[in-house]
mmCIF file of C-alpha atoms in Angstrom:
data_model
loop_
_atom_site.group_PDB
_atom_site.id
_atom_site.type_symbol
_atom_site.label_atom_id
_atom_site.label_comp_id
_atom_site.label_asym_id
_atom_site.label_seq_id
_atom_site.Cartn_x
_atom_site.Cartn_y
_atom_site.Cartn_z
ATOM 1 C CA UNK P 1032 -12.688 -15.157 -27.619
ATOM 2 C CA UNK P 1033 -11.494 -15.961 -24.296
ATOM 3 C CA UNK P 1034 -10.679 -13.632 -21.518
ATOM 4 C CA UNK P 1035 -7.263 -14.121 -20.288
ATOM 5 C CA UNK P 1036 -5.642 -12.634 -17.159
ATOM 6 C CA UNK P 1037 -1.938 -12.204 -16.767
ATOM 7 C CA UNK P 1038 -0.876 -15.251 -14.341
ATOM 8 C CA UNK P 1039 0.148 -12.308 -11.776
ATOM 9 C CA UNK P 1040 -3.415 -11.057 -11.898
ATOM 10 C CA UNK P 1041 -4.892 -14.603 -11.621
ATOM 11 C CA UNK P 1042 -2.538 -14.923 -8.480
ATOM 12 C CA UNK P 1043 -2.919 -12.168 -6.753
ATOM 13 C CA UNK P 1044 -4.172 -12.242 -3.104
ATOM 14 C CA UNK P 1045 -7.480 -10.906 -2.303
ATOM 15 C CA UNK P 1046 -7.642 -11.438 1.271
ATOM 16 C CA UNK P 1047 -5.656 -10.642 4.099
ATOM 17 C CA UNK P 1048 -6.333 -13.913 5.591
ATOM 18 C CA UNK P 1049 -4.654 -15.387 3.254
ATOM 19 C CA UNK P 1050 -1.728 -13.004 2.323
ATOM 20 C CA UNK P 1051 1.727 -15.111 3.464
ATOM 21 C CA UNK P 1052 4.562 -14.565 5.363
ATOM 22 C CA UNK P 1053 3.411 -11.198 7.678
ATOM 23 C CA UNK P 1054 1.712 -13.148 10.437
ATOM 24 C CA UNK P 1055 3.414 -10.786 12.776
ATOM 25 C CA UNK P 1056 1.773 -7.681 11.296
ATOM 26 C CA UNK P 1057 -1.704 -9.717 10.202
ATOM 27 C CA UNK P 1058 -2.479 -11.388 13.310
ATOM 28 C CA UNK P 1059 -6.378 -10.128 14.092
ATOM 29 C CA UNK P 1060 -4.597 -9.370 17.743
ATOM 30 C CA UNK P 1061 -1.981 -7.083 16.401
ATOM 31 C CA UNK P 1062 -2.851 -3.638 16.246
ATOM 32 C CA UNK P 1063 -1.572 -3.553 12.584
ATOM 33 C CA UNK P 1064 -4.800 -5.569 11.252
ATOM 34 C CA UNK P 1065 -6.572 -4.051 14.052
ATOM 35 C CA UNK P 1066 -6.310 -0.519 12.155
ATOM 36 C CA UNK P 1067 -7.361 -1.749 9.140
ATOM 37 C CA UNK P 1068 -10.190 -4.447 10.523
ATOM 38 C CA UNK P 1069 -11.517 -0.865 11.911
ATOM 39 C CA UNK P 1070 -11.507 1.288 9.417
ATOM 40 C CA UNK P 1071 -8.784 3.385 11.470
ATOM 41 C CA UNK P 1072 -6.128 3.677 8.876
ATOM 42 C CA UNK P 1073 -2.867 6.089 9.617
ATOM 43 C CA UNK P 1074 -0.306 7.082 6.555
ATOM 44 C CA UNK P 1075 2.369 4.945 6.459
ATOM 45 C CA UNK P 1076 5.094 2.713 3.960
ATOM 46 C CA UNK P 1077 5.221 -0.417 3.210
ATOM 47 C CA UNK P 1078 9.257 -1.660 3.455
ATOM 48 C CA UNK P 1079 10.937 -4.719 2.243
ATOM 49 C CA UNK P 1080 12.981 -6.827 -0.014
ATOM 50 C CA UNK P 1081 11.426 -7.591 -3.281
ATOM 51 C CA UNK P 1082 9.020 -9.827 -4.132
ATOM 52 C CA UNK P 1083 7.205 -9.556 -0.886
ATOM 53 C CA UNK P 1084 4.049 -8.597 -2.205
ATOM 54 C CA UNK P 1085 3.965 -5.019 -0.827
ATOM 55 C CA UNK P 1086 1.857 -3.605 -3.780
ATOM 56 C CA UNK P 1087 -0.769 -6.538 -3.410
ATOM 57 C CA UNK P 1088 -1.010 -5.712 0.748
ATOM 58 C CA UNK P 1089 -1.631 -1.980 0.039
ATOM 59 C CA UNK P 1090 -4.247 -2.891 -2.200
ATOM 60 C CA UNK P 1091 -6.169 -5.309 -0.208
ATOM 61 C CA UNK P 1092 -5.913 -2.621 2.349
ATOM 62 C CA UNK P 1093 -7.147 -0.153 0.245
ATOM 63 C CA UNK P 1094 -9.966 -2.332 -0.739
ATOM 64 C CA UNK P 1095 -11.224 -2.789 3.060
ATOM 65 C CA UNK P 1096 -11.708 0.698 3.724
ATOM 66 C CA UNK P 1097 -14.940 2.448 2.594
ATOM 67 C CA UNK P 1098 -13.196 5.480 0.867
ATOM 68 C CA UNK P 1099 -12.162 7.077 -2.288
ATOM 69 C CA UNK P 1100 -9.298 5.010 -3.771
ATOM 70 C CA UNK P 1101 -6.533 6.279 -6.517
ATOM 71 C CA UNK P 1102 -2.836 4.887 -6.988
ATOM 72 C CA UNK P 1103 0.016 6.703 -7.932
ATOM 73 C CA UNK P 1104 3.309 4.924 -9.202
ATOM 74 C CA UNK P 1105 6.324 6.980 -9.293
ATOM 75 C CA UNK P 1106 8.463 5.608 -12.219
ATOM 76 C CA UNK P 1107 5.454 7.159 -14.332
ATOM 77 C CA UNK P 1108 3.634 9.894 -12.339
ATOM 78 C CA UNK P 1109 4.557 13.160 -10.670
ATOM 79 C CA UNK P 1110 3.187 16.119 -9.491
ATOM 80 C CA UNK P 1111 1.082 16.798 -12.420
ATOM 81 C CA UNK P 1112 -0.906 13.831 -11.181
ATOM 82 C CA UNK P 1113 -0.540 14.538 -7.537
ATOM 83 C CA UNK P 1114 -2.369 18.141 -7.844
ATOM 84 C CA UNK P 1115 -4.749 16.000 -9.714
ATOM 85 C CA UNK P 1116 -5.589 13.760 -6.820
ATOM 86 C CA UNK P 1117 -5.583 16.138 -4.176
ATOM 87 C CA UNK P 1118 -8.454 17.881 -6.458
ATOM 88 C CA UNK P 1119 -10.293 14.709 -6.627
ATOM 89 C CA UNK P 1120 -9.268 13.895 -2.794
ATOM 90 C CA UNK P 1121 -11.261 17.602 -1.882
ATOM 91 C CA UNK P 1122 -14.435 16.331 -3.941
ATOM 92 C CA UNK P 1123 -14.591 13.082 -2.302
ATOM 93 C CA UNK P 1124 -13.579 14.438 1.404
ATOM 94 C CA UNK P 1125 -16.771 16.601 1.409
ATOM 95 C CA UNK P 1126 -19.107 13.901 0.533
ATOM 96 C CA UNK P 1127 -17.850 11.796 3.644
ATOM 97 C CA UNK P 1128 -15.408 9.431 1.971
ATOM 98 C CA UNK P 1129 -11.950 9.150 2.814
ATOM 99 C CA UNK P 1130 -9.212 10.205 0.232
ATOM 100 C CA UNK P 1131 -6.587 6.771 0.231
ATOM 101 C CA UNK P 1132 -3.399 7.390 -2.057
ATOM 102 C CA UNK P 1133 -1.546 4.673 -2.685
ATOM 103 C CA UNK P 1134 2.385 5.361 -4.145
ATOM 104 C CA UNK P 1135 3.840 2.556 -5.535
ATOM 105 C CA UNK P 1136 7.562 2.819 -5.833
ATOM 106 C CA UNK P 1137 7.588 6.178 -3.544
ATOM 107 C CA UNK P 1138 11.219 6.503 -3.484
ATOM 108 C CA UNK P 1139 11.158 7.394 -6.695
ATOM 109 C CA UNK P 1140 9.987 10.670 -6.319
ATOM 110 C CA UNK P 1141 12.494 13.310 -5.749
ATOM 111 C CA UNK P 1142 12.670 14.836 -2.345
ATOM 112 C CA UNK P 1143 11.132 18.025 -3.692
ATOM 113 C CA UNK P 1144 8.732 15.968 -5.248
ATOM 114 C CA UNK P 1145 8.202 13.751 -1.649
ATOM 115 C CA UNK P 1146 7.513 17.485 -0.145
ATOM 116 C CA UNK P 1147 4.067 17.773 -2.149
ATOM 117 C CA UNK P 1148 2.185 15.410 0.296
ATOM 118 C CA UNK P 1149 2.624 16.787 3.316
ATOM 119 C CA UNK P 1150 0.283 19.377 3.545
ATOM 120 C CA UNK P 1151 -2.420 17.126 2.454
ATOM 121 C CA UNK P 1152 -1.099 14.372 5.156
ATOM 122 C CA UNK P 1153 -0.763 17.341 7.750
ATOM 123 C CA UNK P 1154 -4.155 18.068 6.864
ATOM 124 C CA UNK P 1155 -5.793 14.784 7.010
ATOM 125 C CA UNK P 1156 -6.623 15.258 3.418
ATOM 126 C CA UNK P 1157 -4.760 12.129 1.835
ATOM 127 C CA UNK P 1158 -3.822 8.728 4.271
ATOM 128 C CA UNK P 1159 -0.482 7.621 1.957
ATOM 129 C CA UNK P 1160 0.454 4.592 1.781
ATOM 130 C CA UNK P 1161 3.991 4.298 -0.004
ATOM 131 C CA UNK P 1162 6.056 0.723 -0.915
ATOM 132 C CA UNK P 1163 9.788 1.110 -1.312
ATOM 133 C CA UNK P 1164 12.339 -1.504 -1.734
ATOM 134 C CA UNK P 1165 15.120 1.215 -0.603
ATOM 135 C CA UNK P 1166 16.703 2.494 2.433
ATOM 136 C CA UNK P 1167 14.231 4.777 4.272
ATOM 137 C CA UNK P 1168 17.094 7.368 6.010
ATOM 138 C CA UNK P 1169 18.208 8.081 2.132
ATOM 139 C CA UNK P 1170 15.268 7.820 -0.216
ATOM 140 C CA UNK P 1171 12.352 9.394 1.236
ATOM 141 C CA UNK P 1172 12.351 13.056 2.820
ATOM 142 C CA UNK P 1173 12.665 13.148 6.669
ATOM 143 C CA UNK P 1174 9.851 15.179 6.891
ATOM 144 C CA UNK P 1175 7.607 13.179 5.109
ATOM 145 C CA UNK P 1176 8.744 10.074 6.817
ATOM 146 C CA UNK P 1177 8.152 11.587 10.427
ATOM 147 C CA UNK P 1178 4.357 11.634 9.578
ATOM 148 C CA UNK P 1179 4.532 8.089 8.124
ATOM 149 C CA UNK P 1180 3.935 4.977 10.734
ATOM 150 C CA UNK P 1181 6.566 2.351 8.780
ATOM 151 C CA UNK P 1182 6.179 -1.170 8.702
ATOM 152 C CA UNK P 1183 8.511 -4.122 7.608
ATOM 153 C CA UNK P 1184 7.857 -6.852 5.596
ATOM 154 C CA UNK P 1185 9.848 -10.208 5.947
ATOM 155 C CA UNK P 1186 11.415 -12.034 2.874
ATOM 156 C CA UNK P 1187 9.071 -14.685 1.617
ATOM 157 C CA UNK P 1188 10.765 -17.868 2.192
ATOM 158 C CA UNK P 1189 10.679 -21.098 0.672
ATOM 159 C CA UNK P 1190 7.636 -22.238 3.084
ATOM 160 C CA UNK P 1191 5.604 -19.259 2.411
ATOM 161 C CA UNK P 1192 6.247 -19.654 -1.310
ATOM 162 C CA UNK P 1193 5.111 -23.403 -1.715
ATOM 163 C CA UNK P 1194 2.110 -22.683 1.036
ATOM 164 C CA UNK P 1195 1.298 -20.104 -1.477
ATOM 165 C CA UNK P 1196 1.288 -21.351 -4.783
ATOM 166 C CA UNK P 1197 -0.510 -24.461 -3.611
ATOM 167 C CA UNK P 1198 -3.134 -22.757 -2.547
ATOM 168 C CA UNK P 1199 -3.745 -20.674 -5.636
ATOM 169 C CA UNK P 1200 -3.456 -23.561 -7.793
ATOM 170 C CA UNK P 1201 -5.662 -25.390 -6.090
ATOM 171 C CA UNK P 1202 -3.756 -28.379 -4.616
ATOM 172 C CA UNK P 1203 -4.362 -27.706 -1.185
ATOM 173 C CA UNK P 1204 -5.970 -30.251 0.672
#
């Protein structure tokens, strides 16, 4: 039988060389990419409309850095899980690796809920990276957001798009 992949799966960036539409943040020059070509990764969120791909850039991100890796999403996690990945995070910590939580969704999570990370970011424990589609000053907890570097990602437009899905199809010249 074969072994199918949901088209989103096949599609999905690998690369940040070839992720679309954040040249101003991806640029080898900026100190964005710089960070993560380095291995010098801060806490932060990910901000923009939909469809942007915010998910997929965390990821790839994720996937650059030699640490330990584990992804929370908010609809379906809470702080059950969290106390479960800060336990893991501990483990992982004292072997040398570093503890990278991504939290899809973050906004999500109540404010009380938003509160559990930031001993673990104050720490150094965790590096968070969030994604949220919503407005910053009301969804996420000031606190939390004043130890979170944010970033901005554009709307994909028509150019990126076709660019894009050329590319993955394989009509690109």
């Amino acid at each position: 039988m074969p072994n199918y992949r949901p088209l989103a799966e096949t599609l999905r960036l690998k690369s940040l060389d070839n992720f679309f539409g954040q040249s101003y943040l991806l640029n080898t020059q900026y100190p964005f990419r710089q960070a993560i070509d380095n291995h010098r990764l801060h806490s932060m969120i990910l901000w923009s409309p939909l469809g942007t791909d915010k998910t997929t850039l965390a990821r790839i991100i994720v996937s650059q850095v030699k640490g330990y890796f584990e992804q929370l999403n908010a609809v379906l996690d809470g702080v059950k899980e969290l106390r479960a990945v800060v336990e893991n995070a501990k483990k992982f910590q004292k072997i040398g690796k570093q503890p990278l939580l991504l939290v899809d969704k973050i906004h999500r999570f109540n404010k009380t809920q938003q509160d559990g990370f930031l001993p673990h970011i104050e720490s150094d424990l965790l590096l968070l990276i969030g994604t949220t589609i919503k407005n910053l000053s009301f969804e996420i907890n000031k606190a939390l957001l004043s130890h979170l570097s944010v970033y901005i990602l554009n709307a994909l437009n028509n150019r990126n798009l076709s660019k894009y899905y050329k590319e993955r199809s394989g009509m690109s010249h």
